[in-house]
Coordinates of C-alpha atoms in Angstrom, one line a residue:
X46 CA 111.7 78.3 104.7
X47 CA 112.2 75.3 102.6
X48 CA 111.2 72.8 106.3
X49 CA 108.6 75.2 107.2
X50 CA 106.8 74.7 103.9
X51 CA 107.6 71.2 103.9
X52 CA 104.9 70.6 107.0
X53 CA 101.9 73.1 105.5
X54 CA 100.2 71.1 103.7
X55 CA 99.7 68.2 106.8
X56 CA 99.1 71.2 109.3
X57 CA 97.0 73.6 106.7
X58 CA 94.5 70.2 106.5
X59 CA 94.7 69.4 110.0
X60 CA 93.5 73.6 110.8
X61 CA 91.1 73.0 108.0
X62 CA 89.4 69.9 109.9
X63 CA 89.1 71.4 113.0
X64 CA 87.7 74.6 112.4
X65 CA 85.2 73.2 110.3
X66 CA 83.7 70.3 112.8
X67 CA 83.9 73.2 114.9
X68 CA 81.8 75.5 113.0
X69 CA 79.8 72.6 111.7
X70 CA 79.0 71.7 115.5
X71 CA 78.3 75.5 116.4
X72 CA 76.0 75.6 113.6
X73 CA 74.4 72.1 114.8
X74 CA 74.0 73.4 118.3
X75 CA 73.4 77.3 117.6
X76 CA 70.7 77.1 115.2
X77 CA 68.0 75.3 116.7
X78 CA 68.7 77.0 120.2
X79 CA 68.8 80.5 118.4
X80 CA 64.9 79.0 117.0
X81 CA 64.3 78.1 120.7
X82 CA 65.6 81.4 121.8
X83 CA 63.4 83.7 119.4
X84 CA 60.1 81.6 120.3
X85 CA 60.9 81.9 124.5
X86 CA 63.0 85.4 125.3
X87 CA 62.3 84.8 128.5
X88 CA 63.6 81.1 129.3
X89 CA 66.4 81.7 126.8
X90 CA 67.6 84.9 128.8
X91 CA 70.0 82.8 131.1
X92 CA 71.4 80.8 128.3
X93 CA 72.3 83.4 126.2
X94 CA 74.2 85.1 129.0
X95 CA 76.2 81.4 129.5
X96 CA 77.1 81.7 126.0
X97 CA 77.9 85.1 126.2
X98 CA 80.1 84.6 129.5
X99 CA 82.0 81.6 127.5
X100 CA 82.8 84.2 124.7
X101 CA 84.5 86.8 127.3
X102 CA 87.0 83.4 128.5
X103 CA 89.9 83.2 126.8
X104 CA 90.4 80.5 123.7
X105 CA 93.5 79.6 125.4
X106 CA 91.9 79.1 128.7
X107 CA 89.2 77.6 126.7
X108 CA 90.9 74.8 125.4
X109 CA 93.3 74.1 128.4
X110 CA 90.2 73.9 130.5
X111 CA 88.7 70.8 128.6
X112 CA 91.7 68.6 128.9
X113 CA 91.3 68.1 132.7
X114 CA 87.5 68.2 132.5
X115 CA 87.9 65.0 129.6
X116 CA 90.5 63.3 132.1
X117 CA 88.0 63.6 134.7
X118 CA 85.0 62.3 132.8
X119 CA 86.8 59.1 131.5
X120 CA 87.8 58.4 134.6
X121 CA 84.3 58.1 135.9
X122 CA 82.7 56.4 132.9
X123 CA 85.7 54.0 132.5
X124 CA 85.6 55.1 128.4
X125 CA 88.6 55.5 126.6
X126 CA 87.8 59.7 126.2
X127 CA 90.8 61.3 124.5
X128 CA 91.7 63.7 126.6
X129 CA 94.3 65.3 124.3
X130 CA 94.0 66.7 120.7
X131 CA 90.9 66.8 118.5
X132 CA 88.5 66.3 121.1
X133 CA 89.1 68.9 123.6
X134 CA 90.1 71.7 120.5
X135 CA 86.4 70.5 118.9
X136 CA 84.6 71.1 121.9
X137 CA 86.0 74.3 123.0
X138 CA 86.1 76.0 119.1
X139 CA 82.8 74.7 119.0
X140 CA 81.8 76.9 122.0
X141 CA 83.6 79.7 120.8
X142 CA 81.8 80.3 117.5
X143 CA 78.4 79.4 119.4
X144 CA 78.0 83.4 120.0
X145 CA 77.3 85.3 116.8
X146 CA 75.6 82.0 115.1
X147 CA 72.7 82.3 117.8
X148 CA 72.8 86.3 118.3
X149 CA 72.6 86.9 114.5
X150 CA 69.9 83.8 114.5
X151 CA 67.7 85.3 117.3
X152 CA 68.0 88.9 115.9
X153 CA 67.4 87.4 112.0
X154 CA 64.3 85.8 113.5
X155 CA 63.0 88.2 116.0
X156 CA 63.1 91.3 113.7
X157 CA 60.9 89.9 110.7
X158 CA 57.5 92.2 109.7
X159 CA 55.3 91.1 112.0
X160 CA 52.6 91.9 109.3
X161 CA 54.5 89.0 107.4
X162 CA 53.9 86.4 109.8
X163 CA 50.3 87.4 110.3
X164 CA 49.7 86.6 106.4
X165 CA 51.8 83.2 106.6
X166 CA 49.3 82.6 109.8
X167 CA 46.2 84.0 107.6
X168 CA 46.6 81.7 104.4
X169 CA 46.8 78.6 107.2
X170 CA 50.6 77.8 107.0
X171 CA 51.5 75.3 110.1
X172 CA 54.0 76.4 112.0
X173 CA 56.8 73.9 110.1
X174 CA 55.2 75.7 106.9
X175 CA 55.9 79.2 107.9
X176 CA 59.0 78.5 109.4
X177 CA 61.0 76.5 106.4
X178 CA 58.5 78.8 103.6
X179 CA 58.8 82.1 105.4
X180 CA 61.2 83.1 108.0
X181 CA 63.8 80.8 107.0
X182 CA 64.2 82.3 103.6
X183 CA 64.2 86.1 105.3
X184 CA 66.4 85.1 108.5
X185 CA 69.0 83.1 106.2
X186 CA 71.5 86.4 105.1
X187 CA 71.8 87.6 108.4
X188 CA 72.5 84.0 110.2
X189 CA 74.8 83.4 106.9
X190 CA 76.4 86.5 108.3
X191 CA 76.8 85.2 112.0
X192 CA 77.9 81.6 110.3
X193 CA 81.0 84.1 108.4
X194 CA 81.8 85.9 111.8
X195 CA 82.2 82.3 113.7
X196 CA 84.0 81.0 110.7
X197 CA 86.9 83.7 110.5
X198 CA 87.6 83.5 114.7
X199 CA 87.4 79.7 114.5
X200 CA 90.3 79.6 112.0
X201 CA 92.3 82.2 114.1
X202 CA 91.6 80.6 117.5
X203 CA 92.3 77.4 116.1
X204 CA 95.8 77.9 116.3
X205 CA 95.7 77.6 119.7
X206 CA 95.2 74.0 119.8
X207 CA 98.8 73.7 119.8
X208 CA 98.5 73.7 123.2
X209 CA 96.6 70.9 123.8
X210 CA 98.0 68.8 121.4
X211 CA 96.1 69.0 118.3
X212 CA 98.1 69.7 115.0
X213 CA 97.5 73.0 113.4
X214 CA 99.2 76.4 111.7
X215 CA 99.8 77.0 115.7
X216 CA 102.6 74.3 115.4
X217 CA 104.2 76.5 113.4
X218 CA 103.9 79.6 115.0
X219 CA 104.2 78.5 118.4
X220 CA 107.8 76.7 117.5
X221 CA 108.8 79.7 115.8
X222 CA 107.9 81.6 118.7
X223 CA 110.4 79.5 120.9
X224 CA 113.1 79.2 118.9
X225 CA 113.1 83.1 117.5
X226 CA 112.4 81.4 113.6
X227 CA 110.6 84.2 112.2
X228 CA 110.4 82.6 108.8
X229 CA 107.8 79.8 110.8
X230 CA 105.9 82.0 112.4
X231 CA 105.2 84.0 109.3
X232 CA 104.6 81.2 107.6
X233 CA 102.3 79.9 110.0
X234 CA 100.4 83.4 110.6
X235 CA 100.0 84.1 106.5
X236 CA 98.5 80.5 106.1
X237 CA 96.2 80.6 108.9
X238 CA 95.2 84.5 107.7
X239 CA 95.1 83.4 104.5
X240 CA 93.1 80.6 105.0
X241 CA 90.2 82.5 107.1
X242 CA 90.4 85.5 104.6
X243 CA 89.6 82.7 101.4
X244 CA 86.8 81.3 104.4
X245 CA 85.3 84.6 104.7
X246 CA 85.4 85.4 100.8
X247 CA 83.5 82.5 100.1
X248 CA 80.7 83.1 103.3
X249 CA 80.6 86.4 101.7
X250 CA 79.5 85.1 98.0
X251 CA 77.3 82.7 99.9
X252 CA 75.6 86.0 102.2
X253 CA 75.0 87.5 98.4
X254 CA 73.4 84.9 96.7
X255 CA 70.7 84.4 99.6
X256 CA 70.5 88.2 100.2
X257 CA 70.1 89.1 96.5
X258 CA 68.6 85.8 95.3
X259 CA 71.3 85.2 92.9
X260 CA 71.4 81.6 92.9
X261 CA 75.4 80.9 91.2
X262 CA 77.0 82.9 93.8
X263 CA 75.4 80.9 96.5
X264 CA 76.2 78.0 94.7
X265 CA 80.0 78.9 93.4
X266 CA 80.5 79.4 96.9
X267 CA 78.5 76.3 98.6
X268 CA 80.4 74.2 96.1
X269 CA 83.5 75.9 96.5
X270 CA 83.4 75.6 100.7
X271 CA 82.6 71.9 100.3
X272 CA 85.7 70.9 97.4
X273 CA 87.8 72.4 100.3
X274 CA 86.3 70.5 103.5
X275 CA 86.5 66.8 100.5
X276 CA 90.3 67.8 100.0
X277 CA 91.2 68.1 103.4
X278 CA 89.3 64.8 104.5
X279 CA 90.7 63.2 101.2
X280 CA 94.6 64.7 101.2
X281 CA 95.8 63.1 104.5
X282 CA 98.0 60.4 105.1
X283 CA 95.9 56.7 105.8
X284 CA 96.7 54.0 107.0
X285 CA 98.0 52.4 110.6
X286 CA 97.9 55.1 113.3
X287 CA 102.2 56.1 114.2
X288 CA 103.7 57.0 116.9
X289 CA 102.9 60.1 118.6
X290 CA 106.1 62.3 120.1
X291 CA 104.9 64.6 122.7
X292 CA 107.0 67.9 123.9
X293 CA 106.9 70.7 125.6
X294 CA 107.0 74.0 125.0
X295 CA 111.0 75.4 124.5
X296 CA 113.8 74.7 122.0
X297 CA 115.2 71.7 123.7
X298 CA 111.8 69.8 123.4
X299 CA 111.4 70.5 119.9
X300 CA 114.7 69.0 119.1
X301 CA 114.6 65.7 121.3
X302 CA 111.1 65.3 119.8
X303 CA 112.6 65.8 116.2
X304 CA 115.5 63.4 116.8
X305 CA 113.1 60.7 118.6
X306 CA 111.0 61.1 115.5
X307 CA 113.4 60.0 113.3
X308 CA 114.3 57.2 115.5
X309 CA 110.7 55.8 114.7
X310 CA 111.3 56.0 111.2
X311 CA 108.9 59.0 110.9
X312 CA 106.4 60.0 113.4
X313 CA 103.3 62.8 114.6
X314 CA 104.7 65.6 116.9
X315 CA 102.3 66.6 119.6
X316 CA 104.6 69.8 120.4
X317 CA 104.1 72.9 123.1
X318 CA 102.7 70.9 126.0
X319 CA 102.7 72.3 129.4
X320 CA 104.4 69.6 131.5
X321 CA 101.2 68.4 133.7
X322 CA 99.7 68.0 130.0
X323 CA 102.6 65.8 128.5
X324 CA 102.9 63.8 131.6
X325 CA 99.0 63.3 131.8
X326 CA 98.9 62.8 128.0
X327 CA 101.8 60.5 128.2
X328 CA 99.8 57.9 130.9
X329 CA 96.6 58.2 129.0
X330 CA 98.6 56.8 125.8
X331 CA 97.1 60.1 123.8
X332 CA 101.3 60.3 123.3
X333 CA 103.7 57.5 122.9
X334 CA 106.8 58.8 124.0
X335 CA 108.4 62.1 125.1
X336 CA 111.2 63.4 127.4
X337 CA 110.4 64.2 130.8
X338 CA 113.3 65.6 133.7
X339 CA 113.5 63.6 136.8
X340 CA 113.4 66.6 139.1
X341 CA 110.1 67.5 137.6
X342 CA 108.7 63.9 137.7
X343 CA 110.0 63.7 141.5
X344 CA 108.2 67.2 142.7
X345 CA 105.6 67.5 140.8
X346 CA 104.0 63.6 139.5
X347 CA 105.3 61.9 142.6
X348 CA 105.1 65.1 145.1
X349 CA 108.5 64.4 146.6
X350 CA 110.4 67.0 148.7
X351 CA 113.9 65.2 149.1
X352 CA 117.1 65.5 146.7
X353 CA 118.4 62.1 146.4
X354 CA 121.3 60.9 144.4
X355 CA 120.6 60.9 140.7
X356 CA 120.6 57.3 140.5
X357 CA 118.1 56.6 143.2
X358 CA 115.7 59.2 142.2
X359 CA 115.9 57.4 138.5
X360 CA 115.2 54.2 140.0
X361 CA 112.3 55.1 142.4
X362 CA 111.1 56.8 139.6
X363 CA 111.0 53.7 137.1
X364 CA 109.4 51.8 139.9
X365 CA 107.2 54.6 141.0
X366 CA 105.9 55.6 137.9
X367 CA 105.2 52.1 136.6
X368 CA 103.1 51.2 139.3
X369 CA 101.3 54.0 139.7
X370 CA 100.1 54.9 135.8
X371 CA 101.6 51.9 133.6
X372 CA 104.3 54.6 132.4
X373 CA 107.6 52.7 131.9
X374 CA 110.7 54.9 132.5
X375 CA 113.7 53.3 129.4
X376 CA 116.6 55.7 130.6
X377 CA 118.7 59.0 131.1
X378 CA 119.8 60.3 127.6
X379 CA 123.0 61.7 129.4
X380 CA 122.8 65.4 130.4
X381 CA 120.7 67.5 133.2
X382 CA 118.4 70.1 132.2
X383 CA 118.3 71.4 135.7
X384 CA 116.6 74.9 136.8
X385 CA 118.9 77.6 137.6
X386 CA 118.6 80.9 138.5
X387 CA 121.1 83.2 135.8
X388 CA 122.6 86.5 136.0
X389 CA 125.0 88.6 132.9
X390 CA 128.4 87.8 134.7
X391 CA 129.5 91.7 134.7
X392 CA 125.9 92.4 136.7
X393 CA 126.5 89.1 138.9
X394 CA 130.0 90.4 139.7
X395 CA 129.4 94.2 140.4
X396 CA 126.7 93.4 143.3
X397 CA 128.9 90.7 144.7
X398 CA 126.7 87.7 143.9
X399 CA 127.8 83.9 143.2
X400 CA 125.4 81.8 145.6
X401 CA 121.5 81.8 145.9
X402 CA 122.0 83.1 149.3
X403 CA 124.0 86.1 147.9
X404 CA 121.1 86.5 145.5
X405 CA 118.8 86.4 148.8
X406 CA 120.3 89.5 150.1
X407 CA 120.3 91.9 147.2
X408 CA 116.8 90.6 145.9
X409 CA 114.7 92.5 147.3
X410 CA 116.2 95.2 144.8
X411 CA 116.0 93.3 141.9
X412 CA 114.0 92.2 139.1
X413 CA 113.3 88.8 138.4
X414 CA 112.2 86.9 134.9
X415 CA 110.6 83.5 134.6
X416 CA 109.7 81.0 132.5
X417 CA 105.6 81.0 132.2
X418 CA 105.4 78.2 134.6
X419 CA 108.2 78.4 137.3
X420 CA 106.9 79.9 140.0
X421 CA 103.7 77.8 140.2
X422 CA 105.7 75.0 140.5
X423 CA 106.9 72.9 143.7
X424 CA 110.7 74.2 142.7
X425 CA 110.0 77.3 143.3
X426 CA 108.6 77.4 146.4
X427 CA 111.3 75.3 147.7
X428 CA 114.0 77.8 146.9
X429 CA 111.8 80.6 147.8
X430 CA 111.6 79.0 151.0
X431 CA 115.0 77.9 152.0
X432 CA 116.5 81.2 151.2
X433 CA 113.5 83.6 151.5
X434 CA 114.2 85.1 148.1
X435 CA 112.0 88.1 147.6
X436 CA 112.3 90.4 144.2
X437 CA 111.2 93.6 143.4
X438 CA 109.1 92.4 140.6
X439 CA 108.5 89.5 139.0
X440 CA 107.7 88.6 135.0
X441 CA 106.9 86.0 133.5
X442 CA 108.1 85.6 130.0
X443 CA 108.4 82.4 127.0
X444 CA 111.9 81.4 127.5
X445 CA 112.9 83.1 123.9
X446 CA 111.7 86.5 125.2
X447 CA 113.2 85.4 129.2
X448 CA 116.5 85.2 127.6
X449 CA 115.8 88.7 125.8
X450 CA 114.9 90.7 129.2
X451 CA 118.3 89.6 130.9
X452 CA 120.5 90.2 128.4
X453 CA 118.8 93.5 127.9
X454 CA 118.8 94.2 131.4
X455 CA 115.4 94.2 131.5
X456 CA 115.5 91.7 134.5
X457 CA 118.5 91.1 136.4
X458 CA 118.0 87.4 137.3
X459 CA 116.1 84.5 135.3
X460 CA 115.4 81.0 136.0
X461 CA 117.5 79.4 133.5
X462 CA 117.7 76.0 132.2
X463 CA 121.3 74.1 132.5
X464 CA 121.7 72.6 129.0
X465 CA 120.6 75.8 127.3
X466 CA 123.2 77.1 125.0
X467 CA 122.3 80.7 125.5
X468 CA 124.1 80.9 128.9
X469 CA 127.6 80.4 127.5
X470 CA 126.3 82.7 124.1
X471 CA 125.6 85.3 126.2
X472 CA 128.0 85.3 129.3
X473 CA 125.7 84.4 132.0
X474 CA 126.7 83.1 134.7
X475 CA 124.9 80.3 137.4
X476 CA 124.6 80.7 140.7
X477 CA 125.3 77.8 142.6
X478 CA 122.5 76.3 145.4
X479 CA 124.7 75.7 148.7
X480 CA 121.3 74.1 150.4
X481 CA 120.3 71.7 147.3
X482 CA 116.8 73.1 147.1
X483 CA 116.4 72.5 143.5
X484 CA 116.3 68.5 142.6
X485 CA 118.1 67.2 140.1
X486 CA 116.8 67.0 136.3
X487 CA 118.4 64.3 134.3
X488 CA 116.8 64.2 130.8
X489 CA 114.7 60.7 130.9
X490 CA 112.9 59.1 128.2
X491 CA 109.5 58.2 129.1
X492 CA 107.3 55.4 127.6
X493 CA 103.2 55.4 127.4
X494 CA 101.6 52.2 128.8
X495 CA 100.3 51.3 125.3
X496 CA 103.8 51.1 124.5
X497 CA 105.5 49.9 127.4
X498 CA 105.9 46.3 126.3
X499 CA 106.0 46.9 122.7
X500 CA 109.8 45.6 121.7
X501 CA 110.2 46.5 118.2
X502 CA 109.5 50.4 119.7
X503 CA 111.8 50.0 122.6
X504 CA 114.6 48.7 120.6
X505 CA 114.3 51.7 118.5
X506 CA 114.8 54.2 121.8
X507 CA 117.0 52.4 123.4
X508 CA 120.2 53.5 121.6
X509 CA 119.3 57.1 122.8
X510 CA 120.0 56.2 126.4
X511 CA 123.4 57.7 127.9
X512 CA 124.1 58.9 124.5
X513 CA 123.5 62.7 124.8
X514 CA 126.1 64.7 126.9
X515 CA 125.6 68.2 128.1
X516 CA 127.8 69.7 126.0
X517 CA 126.6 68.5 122.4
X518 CA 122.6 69.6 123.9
X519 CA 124.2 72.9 125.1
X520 CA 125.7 73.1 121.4
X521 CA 122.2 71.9 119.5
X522 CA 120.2 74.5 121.5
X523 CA 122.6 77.1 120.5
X524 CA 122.4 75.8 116.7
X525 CA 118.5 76.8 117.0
X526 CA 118.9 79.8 119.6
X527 CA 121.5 82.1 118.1
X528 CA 121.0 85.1 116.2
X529 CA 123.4 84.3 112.7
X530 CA 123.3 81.3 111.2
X531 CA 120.1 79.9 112.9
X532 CA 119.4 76.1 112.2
X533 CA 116.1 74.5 112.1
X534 CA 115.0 71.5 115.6
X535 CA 115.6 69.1 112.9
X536 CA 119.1 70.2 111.4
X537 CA 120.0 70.1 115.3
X538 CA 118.5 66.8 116.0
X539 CA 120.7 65.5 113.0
X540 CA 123.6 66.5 114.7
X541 CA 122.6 65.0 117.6
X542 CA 121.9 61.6 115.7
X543 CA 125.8 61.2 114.5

């Protein structure tokens, strides 16, 4: 409780920020193409739809969407477009609230007495006239209303941005999530509910003081909204921009990125990043530092299909990755976070199964979990080749509720991760891979090319390399992972640090 209040303040401004450029750029956007709209129906038909269409996609999708399409643009203009964080999470929250701001606009504008305007027309207003004298002043509650509507699923979307990098209550929610700390995600939820609830309650003073021409509730809340927006601009740290520590999106990440944190000295965590993300984030320099697995650099960044020797895939990998995206590979940290495919011992013993190849022939009875990106990845479809492993069913789950489903018996097999502490905790047991089909997937700490020759920040890292073995990362995950007596990514990065 006391950690997960510790970071609200930094991520209750940082939600703040964004939902309000967001709403502020929906508002910039919506308004005059809402005007636009209720002067031409007909032209404005197919854009409506668009905006319409945009509202039935996903904010996730959303805001995942915008990464590559930033990547893509920066490449062809040669700017420096970040890619990752504020950017992206702007552009697609912005989208997001475009819908009721121009609906409520068009219907504000399109449903005034006709007889009105005639009168505006008959004392000779222009058209500037009649629109700032007359139909602004009758449209404004309902487009107020529209403004309140965008307002409170900005602020609950916004959470989302976790995903792509950008700081927000999501941080909190989505690491609670993972690591089964309920007290974050509550945390995290009440904030961000809390926050669009105090949003709303101001919009709604706001609504009443145009609607019923009371002129101190539209102020109390119009100052009210803007002391809010000045204290979130104003309450932030200044200064030199730190290091940024990217991770993905499971327990192990959030500890590594916790304990290379406090190597820095203190540093942004850019946490819940699929891995194409982190990796593509890394070489853009939008993160300084994270911790990559060489099997996953070696099938999916460098599209490799052989199992060499751990050494030489580290090695080509250094070279490999420096040449082709600046990225400069500083070491293994020790252990192997390898995929593995897990069974409850008692169920693994009953059918007969030890080997992937036993697991081959009883599979097509049997129900198989996933992490939420496994089996769209080259791994998969190397072991699914070599021993033709067809399930039943297949589900795809966040590694908290993967873990869940097999030890409930919900599933009876589940890709597993080598270093997780839940295997021992819960009698599971590995099945070994006879034809080497899955690479290997020594933890490696990877550098950004902004950072790549900086010494001061490589002499800070550099005491992490070889200095991790399995066991004590099977024994931090566990601290974080268990049930009773649950400790916090940063207690277990502590213990990590001795």
């Amino acid at each position: 409780m006391t950690e997960a209040f510790a970071t609200l303040p930094q991520l209750l401004r940082a939600h703040l920020l964004l939902s309000a450029a967001a709403i502020g750029l929906a508002i910039l956007i919506g308004l005059p193409l809402a005007l636009w709209a209720a002067r031409h129906p007909r032209k404005a038909a197919p854009v409506m739809a668009l905006v319409s269409v945009v509202q039935t996609v996903p904010a996730l999708a959303l805001l995942a969407l915008f990464y590559p399409l930033l990547l893509a643009l920066g490449r062809a203009s040669g700017l420096a477009i970040p890619a990752l964080g504020f950017l992206p999470a702007l552009l697609a929250l912005a989208l997001y609230a475009l819908l009721p701001i121009m609906r409520n606009g068009v219907a504000a504008l399109t449903r005034i007495d006709p007889a009105i305007l005639e009168a505006a027309d008959g004392v000779g207003m222009t058209a500037w006239q009649k629109l700032r004298l007359v139909e602004a002043p009758l449209a404004m509650p309902v487009v107020v209303a529209g403004i309140r509507t965008a307002s409170v699923w900005t602020i609950g979307a916004a959470t989302l941005a976790t995903t792509v990098g950008q700081a927000s209550l999501g941080n909190l929610i989505f690491a609670g999530l993972q690591t089964e700390d309920w007290t974050r995600v509550l945390v995290g939820c009440v904030a961000a509910a809390g926050l669009a609830l105090i949003v709303d309650g101001l919009f709604v003073l706001v609504e009443s003081g145009v609607r019923k021409r009371v002129r101190w509730r539209l102020w109390l809340g119009g100052v009210a909204l803007a002391a809010g927006l000045v204290a979130a601009l104003t309450g932030g740290p200044s200064g030199e921009r730190t290091a940024v520590v990217g991770a993905k999106n499971f327990t192990e990440q959030y500890i590594l990125a916790a304990l290379i944190a406090d190597r820095l000295g203190g540093a942004e965590q850019r946490t819940g990043l699929g891995s194409a993300v982190a990796y593509r984030a890394l070489a853009g320099s939008d993160i300084d530092v994270y911790v990559d697995y060489a099997g996953t650099l070696w099938t999916n960044v460098l599209r490799r299909t052989d199992s060499p020797p751990a050494p030489e895939m580290i090695a080509t990998l250094g070279r490999e990755l420096k040449a082709r995206d600046g990225v400069r590979l500083v070491g293994a940290l020790g252990f192997e976070n390898a995929y593995a495919f897990a069974m409850r011992r008692d169920r693994a013993k009953a059918l007969g199964i030890a080997t992937l190849a036993d697991l081959a022939r009883r599979a097509p009875a049997l129900r198989f979990g996933t992490d939420l990106e496994f089996t769209d990845r080259p791994e998969w479809r190397a072991v699914e080749q070599a021993y033709g492993l067809r399930f039943a069913s297949r589900t795809s789950y966040s590694p908290t509720f993967m873990y869940r489903a097999v030890g409930d018996g919900t599933v009876d097999v589940i890709s597993a991760f080598s270093s997780d502490g839940r295997i021992a905790a819960q009698d599971l047991v590995i099945l070994t891979d006879p034809k080497a089909a899955l690479p290997r997937y020594d933890a490696v700490l990877l550098v950004s090319p902004a950072r790549a020759d900086d010494p001061a920040f490589l002499t800070r890292l550099r005491p992490l390399v070889g200095a991790i073995p399995v066991e004590a990362m099977r024994g931090a995950n566990l601290m974080v992972d268990r049930d009773d007596d649950k400790r916090s990514p940063e207690e277990a990065a502590r213990t990590l640090a001795r």
